[in-house]
Tab-separated table of C-alpha atoms and ligand atoms in Angstrom:
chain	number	residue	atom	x	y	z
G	1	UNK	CA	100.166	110.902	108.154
G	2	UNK	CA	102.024	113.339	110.343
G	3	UNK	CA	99.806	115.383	112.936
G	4	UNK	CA	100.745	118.683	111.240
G	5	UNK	CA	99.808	117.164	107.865
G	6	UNK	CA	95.873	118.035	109.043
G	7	UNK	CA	96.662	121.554	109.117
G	8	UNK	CA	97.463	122.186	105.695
G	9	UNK	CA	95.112	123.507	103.588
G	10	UNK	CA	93.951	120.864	101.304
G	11	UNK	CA	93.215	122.681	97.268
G	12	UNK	CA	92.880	121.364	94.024
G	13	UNK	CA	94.501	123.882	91.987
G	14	UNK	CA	93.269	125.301	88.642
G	15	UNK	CA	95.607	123.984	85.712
G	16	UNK	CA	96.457	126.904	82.722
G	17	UNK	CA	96.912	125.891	79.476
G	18	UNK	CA	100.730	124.182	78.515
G	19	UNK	CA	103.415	126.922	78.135
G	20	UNK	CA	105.108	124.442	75.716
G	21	UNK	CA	109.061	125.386	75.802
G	22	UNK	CA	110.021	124.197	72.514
G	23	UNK	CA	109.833	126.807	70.256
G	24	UNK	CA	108.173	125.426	66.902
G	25	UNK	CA	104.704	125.001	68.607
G	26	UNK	CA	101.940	126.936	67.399
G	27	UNK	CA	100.266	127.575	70.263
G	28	UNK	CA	96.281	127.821	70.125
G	29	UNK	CA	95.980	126.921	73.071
G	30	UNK	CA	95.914	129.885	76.093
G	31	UNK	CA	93.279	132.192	73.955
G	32	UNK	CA	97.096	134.687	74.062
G	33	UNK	CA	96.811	137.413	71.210
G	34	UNK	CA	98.811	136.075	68.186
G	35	UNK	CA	100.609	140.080	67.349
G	36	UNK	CA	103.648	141.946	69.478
G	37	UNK	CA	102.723	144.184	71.853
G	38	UNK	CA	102.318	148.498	70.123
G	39	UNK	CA	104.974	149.858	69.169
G	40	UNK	CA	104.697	152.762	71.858
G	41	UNK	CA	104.906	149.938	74.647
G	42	UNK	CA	108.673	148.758	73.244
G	43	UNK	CA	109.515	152.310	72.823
G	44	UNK	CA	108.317	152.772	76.715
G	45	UNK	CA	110.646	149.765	77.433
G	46	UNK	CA	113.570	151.222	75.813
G	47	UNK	CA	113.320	154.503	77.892
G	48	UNK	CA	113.274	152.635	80.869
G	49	UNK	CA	115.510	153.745	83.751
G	50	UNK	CA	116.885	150.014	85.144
G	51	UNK	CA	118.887	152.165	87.922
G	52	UNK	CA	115.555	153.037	89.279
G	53	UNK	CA	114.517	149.075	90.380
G	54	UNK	CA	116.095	149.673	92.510
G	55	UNK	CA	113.149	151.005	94.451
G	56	UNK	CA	110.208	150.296	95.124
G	57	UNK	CA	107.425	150.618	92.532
G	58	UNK	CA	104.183	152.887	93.374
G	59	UNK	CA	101.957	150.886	95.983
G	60	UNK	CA	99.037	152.315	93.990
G	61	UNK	CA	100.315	151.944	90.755
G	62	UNK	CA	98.678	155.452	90.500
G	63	UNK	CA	100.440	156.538	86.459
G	64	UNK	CA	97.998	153.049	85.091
G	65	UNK	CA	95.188	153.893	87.395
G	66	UNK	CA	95.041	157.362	86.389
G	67	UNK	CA	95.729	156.410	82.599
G	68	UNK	CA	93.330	153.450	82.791
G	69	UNK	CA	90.558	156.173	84.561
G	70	UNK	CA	90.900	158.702	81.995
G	71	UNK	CA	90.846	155.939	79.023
G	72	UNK	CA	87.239	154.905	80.022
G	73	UNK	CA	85.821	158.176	81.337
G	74	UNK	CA	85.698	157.250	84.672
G	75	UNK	CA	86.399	159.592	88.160
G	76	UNK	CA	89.371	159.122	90.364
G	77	UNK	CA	89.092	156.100	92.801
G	78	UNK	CA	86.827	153.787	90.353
G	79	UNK	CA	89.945	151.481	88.989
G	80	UNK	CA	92.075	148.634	91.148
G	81	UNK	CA	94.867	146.564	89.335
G	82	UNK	CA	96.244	143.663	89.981
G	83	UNK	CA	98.674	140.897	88.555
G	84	UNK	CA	96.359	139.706	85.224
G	85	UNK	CA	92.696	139.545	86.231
G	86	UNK	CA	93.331	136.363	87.801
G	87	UNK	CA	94.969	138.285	90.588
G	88	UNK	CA	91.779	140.739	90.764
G	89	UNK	CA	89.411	138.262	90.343
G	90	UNK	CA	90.811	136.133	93.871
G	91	UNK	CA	90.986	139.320	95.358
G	92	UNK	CA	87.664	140.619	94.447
G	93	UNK	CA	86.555	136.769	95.882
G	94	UNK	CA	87.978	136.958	98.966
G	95	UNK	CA	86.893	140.532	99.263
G	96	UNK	CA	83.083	140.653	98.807
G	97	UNK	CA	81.686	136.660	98.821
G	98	UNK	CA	81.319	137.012	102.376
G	99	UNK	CA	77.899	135.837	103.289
G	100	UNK	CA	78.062	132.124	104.055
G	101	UNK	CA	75.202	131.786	101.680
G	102	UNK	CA	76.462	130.151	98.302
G	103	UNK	CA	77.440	132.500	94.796
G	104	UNK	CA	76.489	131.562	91.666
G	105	UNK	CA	78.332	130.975	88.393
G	106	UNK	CA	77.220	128.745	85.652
G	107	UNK	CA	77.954	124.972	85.284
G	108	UNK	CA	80.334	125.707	82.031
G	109	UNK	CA	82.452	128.744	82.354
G	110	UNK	CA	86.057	130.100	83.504
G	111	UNK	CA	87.071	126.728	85.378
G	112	UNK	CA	89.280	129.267	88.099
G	113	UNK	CA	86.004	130.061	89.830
G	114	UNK	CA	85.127	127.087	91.613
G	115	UNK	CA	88.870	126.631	92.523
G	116	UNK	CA	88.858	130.108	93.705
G	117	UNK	CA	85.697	129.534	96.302
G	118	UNK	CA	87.095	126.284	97.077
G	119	UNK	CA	90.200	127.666	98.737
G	120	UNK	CA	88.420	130.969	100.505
G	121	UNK	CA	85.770	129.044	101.388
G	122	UNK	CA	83.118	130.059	99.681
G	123	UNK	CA	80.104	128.230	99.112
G	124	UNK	CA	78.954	128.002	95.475
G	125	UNK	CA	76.373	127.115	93.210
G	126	UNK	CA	76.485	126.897	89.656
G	127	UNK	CA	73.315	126.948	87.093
G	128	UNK	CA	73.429	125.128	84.230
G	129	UNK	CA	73.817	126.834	80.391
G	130	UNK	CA	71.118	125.932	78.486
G	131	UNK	CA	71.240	123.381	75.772
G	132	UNK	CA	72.544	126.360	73.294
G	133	UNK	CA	74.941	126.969	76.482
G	134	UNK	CA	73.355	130.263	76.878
G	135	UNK	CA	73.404	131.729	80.157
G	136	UNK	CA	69.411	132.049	81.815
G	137	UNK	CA	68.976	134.798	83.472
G	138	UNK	CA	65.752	133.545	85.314
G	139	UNK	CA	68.351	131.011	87.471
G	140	UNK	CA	69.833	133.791	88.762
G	141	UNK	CA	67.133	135.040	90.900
G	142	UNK	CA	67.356	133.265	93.960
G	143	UNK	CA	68.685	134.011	97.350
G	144	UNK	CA	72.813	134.101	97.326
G	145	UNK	CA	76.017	135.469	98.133
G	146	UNK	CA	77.291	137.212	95.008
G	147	UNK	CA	77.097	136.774	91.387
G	148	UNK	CA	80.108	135.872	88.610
G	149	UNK	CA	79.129	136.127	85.212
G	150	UNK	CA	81.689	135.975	82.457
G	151	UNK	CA	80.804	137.969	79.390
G	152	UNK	CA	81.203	136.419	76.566
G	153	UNK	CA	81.796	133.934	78.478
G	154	UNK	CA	84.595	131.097	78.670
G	155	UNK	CA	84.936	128.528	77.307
G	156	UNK	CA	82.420	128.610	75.267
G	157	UNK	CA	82.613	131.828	73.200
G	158	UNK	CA	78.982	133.113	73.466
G	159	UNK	CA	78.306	136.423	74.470
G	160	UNK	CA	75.495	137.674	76.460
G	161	UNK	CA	73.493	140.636	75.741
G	162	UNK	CA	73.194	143.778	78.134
G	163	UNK	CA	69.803	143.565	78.562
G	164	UNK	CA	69.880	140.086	79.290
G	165	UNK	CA	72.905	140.955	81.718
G	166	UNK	CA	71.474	143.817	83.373
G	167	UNK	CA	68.600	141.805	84.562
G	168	UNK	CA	70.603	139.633	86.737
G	169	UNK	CA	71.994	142.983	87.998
G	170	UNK	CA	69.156	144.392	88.320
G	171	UNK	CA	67.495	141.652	90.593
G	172	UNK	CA	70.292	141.135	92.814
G	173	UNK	CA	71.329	144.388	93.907
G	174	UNK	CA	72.059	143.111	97.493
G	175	UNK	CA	74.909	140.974	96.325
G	176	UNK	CA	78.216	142.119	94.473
G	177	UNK	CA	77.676	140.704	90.572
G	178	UNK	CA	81.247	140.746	88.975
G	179	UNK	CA	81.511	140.480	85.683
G	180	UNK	CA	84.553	139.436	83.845
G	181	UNK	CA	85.581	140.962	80.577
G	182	UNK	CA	88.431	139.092	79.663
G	183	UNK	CA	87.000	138.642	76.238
G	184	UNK	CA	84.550	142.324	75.563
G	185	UNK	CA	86.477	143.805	73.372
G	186	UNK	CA	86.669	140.897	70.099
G	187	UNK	CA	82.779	142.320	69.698
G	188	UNK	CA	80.910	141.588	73.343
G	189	UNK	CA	78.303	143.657	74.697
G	190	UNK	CA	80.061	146.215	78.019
G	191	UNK	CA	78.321	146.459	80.878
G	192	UNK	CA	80.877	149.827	81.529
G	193	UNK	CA	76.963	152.371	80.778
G	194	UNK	CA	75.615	149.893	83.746
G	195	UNK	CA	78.347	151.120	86.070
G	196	UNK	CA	76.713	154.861	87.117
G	197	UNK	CA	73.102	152.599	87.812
G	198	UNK	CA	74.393	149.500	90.025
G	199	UNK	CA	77.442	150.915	92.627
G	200	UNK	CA	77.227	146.766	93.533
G	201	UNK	CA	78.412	145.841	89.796
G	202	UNK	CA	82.250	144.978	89.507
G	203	UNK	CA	83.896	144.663	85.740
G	204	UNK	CA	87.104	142.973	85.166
G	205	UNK	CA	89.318	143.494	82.360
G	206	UNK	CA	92.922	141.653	81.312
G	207	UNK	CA	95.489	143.044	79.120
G	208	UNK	CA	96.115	139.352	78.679
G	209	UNK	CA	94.232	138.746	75.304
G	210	UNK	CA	93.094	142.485	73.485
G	211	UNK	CA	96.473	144.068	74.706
G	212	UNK	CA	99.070	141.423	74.067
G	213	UNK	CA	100.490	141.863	77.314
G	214	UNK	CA	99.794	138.308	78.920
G	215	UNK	CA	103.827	138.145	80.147
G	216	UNK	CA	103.369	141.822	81.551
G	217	UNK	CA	100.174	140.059	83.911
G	218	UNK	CA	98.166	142.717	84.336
G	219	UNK	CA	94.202	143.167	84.860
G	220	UNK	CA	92.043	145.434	86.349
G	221	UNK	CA	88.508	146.352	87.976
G	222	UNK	CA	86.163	149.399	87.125
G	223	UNK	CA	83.694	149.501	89.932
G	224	UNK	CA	82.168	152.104	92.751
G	225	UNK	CA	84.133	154.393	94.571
G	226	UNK	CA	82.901	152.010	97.612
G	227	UNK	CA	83.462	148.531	95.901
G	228	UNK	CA	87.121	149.907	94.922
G	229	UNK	CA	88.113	151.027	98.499
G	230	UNK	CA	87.268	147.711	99.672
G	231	UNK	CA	89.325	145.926	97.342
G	232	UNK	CA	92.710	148.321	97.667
G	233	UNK	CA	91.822	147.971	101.619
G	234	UNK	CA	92.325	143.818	101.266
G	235	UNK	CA	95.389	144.162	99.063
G	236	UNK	CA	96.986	145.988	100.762
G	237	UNK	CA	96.649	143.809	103.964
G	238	UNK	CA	98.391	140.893	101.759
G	239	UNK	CA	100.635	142.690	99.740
G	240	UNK	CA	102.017	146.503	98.992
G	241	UNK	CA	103.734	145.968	95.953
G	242	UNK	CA	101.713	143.951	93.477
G	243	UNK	CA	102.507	146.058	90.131
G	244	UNK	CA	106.032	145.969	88.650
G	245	UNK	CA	107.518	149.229	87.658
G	246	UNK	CA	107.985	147.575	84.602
G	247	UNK	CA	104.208	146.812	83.980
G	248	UNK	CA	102.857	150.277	85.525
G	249	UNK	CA	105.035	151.693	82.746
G	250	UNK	CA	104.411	149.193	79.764
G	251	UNK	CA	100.466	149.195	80.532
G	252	UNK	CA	100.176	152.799	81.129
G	253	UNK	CA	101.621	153.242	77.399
G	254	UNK	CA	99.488	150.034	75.881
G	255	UNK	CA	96.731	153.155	76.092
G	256	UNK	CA	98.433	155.290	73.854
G	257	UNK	CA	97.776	153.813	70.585
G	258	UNK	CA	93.615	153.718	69.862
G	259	UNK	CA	94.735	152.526	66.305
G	260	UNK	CA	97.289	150.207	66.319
G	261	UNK	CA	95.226	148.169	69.394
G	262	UNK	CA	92.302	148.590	67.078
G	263	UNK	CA	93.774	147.288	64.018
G	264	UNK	CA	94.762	144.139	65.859
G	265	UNK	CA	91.083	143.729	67.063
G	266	UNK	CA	90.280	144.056	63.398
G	267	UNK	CA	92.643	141.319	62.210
G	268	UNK	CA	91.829	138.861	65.010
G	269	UNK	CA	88.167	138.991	64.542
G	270	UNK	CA	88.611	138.685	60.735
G	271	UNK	CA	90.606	136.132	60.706
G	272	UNK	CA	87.947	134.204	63.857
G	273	UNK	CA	85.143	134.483	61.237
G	274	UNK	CA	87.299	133.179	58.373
G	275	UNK	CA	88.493	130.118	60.267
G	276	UNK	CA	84.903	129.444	61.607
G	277	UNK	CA	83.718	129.351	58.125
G	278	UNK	CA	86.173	126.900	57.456
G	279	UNK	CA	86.012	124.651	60.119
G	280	UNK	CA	82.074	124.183	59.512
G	281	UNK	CA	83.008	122.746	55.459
G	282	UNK	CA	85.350	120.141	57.455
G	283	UNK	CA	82.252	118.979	59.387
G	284	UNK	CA	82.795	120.821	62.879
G	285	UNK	CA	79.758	122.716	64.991
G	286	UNK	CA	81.600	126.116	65.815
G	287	UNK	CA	79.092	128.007	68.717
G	288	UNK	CA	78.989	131.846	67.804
G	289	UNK	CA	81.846	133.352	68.684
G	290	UNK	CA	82.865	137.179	70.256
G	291	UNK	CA	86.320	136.097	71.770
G	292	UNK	CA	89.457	135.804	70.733
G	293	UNK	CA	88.459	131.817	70.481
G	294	UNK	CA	86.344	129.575	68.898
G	295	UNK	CA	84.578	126.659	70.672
G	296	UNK	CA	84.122	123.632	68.282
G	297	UNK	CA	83.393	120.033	68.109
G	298	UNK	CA	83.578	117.758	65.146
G	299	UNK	CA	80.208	115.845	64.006
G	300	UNK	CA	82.301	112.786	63.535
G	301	UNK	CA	85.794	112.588	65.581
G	302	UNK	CA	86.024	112.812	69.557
G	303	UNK	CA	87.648	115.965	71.307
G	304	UNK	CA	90.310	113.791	72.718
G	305	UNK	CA	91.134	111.702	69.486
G	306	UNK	CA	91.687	115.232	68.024
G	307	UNK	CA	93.891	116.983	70.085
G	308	UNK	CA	95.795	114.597	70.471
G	309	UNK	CA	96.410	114.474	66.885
G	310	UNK	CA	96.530	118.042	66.319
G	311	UNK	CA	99.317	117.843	69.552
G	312	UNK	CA	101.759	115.164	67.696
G	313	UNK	CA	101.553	117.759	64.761
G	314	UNK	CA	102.746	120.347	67.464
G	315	UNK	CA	99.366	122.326	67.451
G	316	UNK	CA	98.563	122.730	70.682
G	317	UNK	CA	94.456	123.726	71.509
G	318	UNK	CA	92.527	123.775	74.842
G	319	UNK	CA	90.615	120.373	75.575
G	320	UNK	CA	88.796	120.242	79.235
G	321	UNK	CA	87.542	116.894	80.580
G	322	UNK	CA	84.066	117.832	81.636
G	323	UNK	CA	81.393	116.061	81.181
G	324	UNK	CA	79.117	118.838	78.866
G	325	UNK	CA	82.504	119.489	77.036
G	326	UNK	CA	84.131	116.659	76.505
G	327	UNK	CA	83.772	116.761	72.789
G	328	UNK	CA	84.483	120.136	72.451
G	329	UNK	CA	88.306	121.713	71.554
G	330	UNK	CA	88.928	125.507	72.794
G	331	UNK	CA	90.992	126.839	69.655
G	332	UNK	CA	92.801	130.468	70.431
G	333	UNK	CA	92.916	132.934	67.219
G	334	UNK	CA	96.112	133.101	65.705
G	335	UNK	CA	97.923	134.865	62.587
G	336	UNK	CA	96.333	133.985	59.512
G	337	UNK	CA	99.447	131.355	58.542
G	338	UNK	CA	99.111	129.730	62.207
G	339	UNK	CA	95.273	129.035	61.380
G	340	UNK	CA	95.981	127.878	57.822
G	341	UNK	CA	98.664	125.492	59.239
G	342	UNK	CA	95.698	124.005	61.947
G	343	UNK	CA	93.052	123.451	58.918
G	344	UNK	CA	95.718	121.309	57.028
G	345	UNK	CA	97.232	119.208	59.444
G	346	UNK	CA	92.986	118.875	60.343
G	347	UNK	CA	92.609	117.872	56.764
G	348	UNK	CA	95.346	115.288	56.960
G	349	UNK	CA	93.869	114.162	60.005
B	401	PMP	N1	88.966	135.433	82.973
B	401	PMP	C1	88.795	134.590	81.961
B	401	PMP	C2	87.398	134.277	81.512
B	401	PMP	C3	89.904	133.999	81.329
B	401	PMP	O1	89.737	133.128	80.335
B	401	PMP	C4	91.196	134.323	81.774
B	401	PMP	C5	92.415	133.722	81.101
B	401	PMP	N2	92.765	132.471	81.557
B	401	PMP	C6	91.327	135.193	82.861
B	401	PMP	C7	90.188	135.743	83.422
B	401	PMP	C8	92.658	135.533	83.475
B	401	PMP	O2	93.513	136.194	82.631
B	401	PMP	P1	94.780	137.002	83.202
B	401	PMP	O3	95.052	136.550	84.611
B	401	PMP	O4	95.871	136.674	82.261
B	401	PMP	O5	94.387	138.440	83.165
């Protein structure tokens, strides 16, 4: 090993789901929503002036902020956005886990958070789910650094309820507690009436899965005046420019159309409870769902044996290797002809 070699930071980096190339996959497999993008975000596109990237974009992507303000009754100065909430989420990390004393997440949730302490250092614990892989809010009251809490949570589907969630808040109010929203709005519980009580409470959101804007990569905080200076203070000591003309523009319009995002919600969640249904007459254990997902395992055949079947049948799902999960398959909602293409090729397998 070359002396310079021990100066490289060593990481295990988080691994996202396949982005298969060919193009006959259905792919169940990155919880992305199954329908295009409204049609006021293509007619956005098309009045897009190319000429004008040129430029720079806005630093503070100020047109979504604004939009994204006004869209949940918030004041000026309470929203930060970033490139998909993965983006926020490091930041927010990096920004406010700065203790030394370990944060807490639970054993079974979005697998980005331990890689994320891992590589800022961060010392972390994580409480287990219970046997329901329910969250218990009694492990989160002792001493730590901060608090990450996805709700409903990932993989697993389950969503918590706000009381249940604002008692972790509420007894660790000299920490930040972020939650992540990835999943709210397929039918979880917001913590968004929590936000004018708790100025230490951060929520992220992703256009990623409600908005079907996962290629545009764009998420967001809603926070405290306080909690969103600090973050916009750390970004921009790593980087100006982290919003794309092209996604200030597209996401700012996403907003536009209450009905059509709404009707997609509708769908997707129809369709979830339909499939769930079916799964449990072909002998699966499906936990209750409010994603955009459903978490299953089959009383007979392993996780593994599955997916890989499901896989030569170009169906591709989420399968993780850890040990509570290992029998379990992560299966993304998608239109109602994709799902009724995964319960045959189940039945033939
Ligand atoms: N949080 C959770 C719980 C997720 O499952 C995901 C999607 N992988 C993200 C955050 C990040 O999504 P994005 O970066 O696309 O906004």
């Amino acid at each position: 090993m070359n002396k310079w070699e021990e100066n490289i930071r060593e990481v295990e980096p988080y691994v996202p789901g396949e982005q298969p190339q060919e193009k006959d996959v259905i792919k169940l497999n990155t919880n992305e929503n199954p329908y295009p993008p409204s049609p006021k975000v293509f007619e956005a596109h098309r009045g897009m002036e190319i000429g004008r990237f040129a430029l720079y974009p806005d630093p503070c992507a100020t047109e979504l902020v604004h939009a994204l303000e006004d869209y949940y009754g918030l004041d000026r100065g309470q929203v930060f956005v970033g490139v998909g909430s993965d983006d926020v989420l490091s930041l927010a990390f990096l920004t406010f886990f700065n203790s030394g004393k370990p944060i807490l997440f639970p054993d079974v949730t979005y697998s980005f958070y331990p890689v994320w302490a891992q590589v800022y250092r961060i010392p972390y614990e994580c409480p287990p789910l219970d046997a329901h892989f329910r969250i218990c809010p009694e492990d989160y009251q002792r001493e730590n650094g901060g608090v990450v809490i996805a709700n409903p949570n990932a993989p697993t589907s389950i969503g918590m309820p706000l009381d249940q969630l604002e008692e972790i808040i509420q007894t660790n109010q000299d920490v930040i507690v972020i939650v992540d929203e990835a999943y709210v709005d397929f039918g979880g519980d917001t913590a968004l009436p929590l936000l004018d009580r708790y100025e230490n409470l951060l929520i992220v959101r992703t256009y990623s899965k409600s908005r079907s804007l996962a290629g545009m990569r764009i998420g967001f905080a809603m926070g405290s005046k306080r909690l969103i200076q600090a973050l916009t203070s750390v970004k921009e000591s790593i980087n100006s420019y982290t919003m794309t003309m092209e996604s200030i523009c597209l996401g700012t319009a996403s907003l536009e159309d209450e009905g059509y995002f709404r009707s997609c919600l509708d769908k997707i969640i129809t369709t979830r409870d339909r499939i769930k249904a079916e799964l449990e007459k072909r002998g699966f254990i499906c936990l209750d769902s409010l994603t955009n997902f459903l978490f299953v395992r089959h009383k007979e055949r392993s996780g593994e044996h599955l997916f890989n079947e499901l896989r030569k049948k170009k169906i591709f799902v989420r399968h993780f290797g850890g040990e509570r999960i290992r029998e379990y398959l992560r299966i993304s909602i998608g239109t109602e002809e994709q799902m009724d293409r995964l319960l045959e090729a189940l039945d033939e397998i």
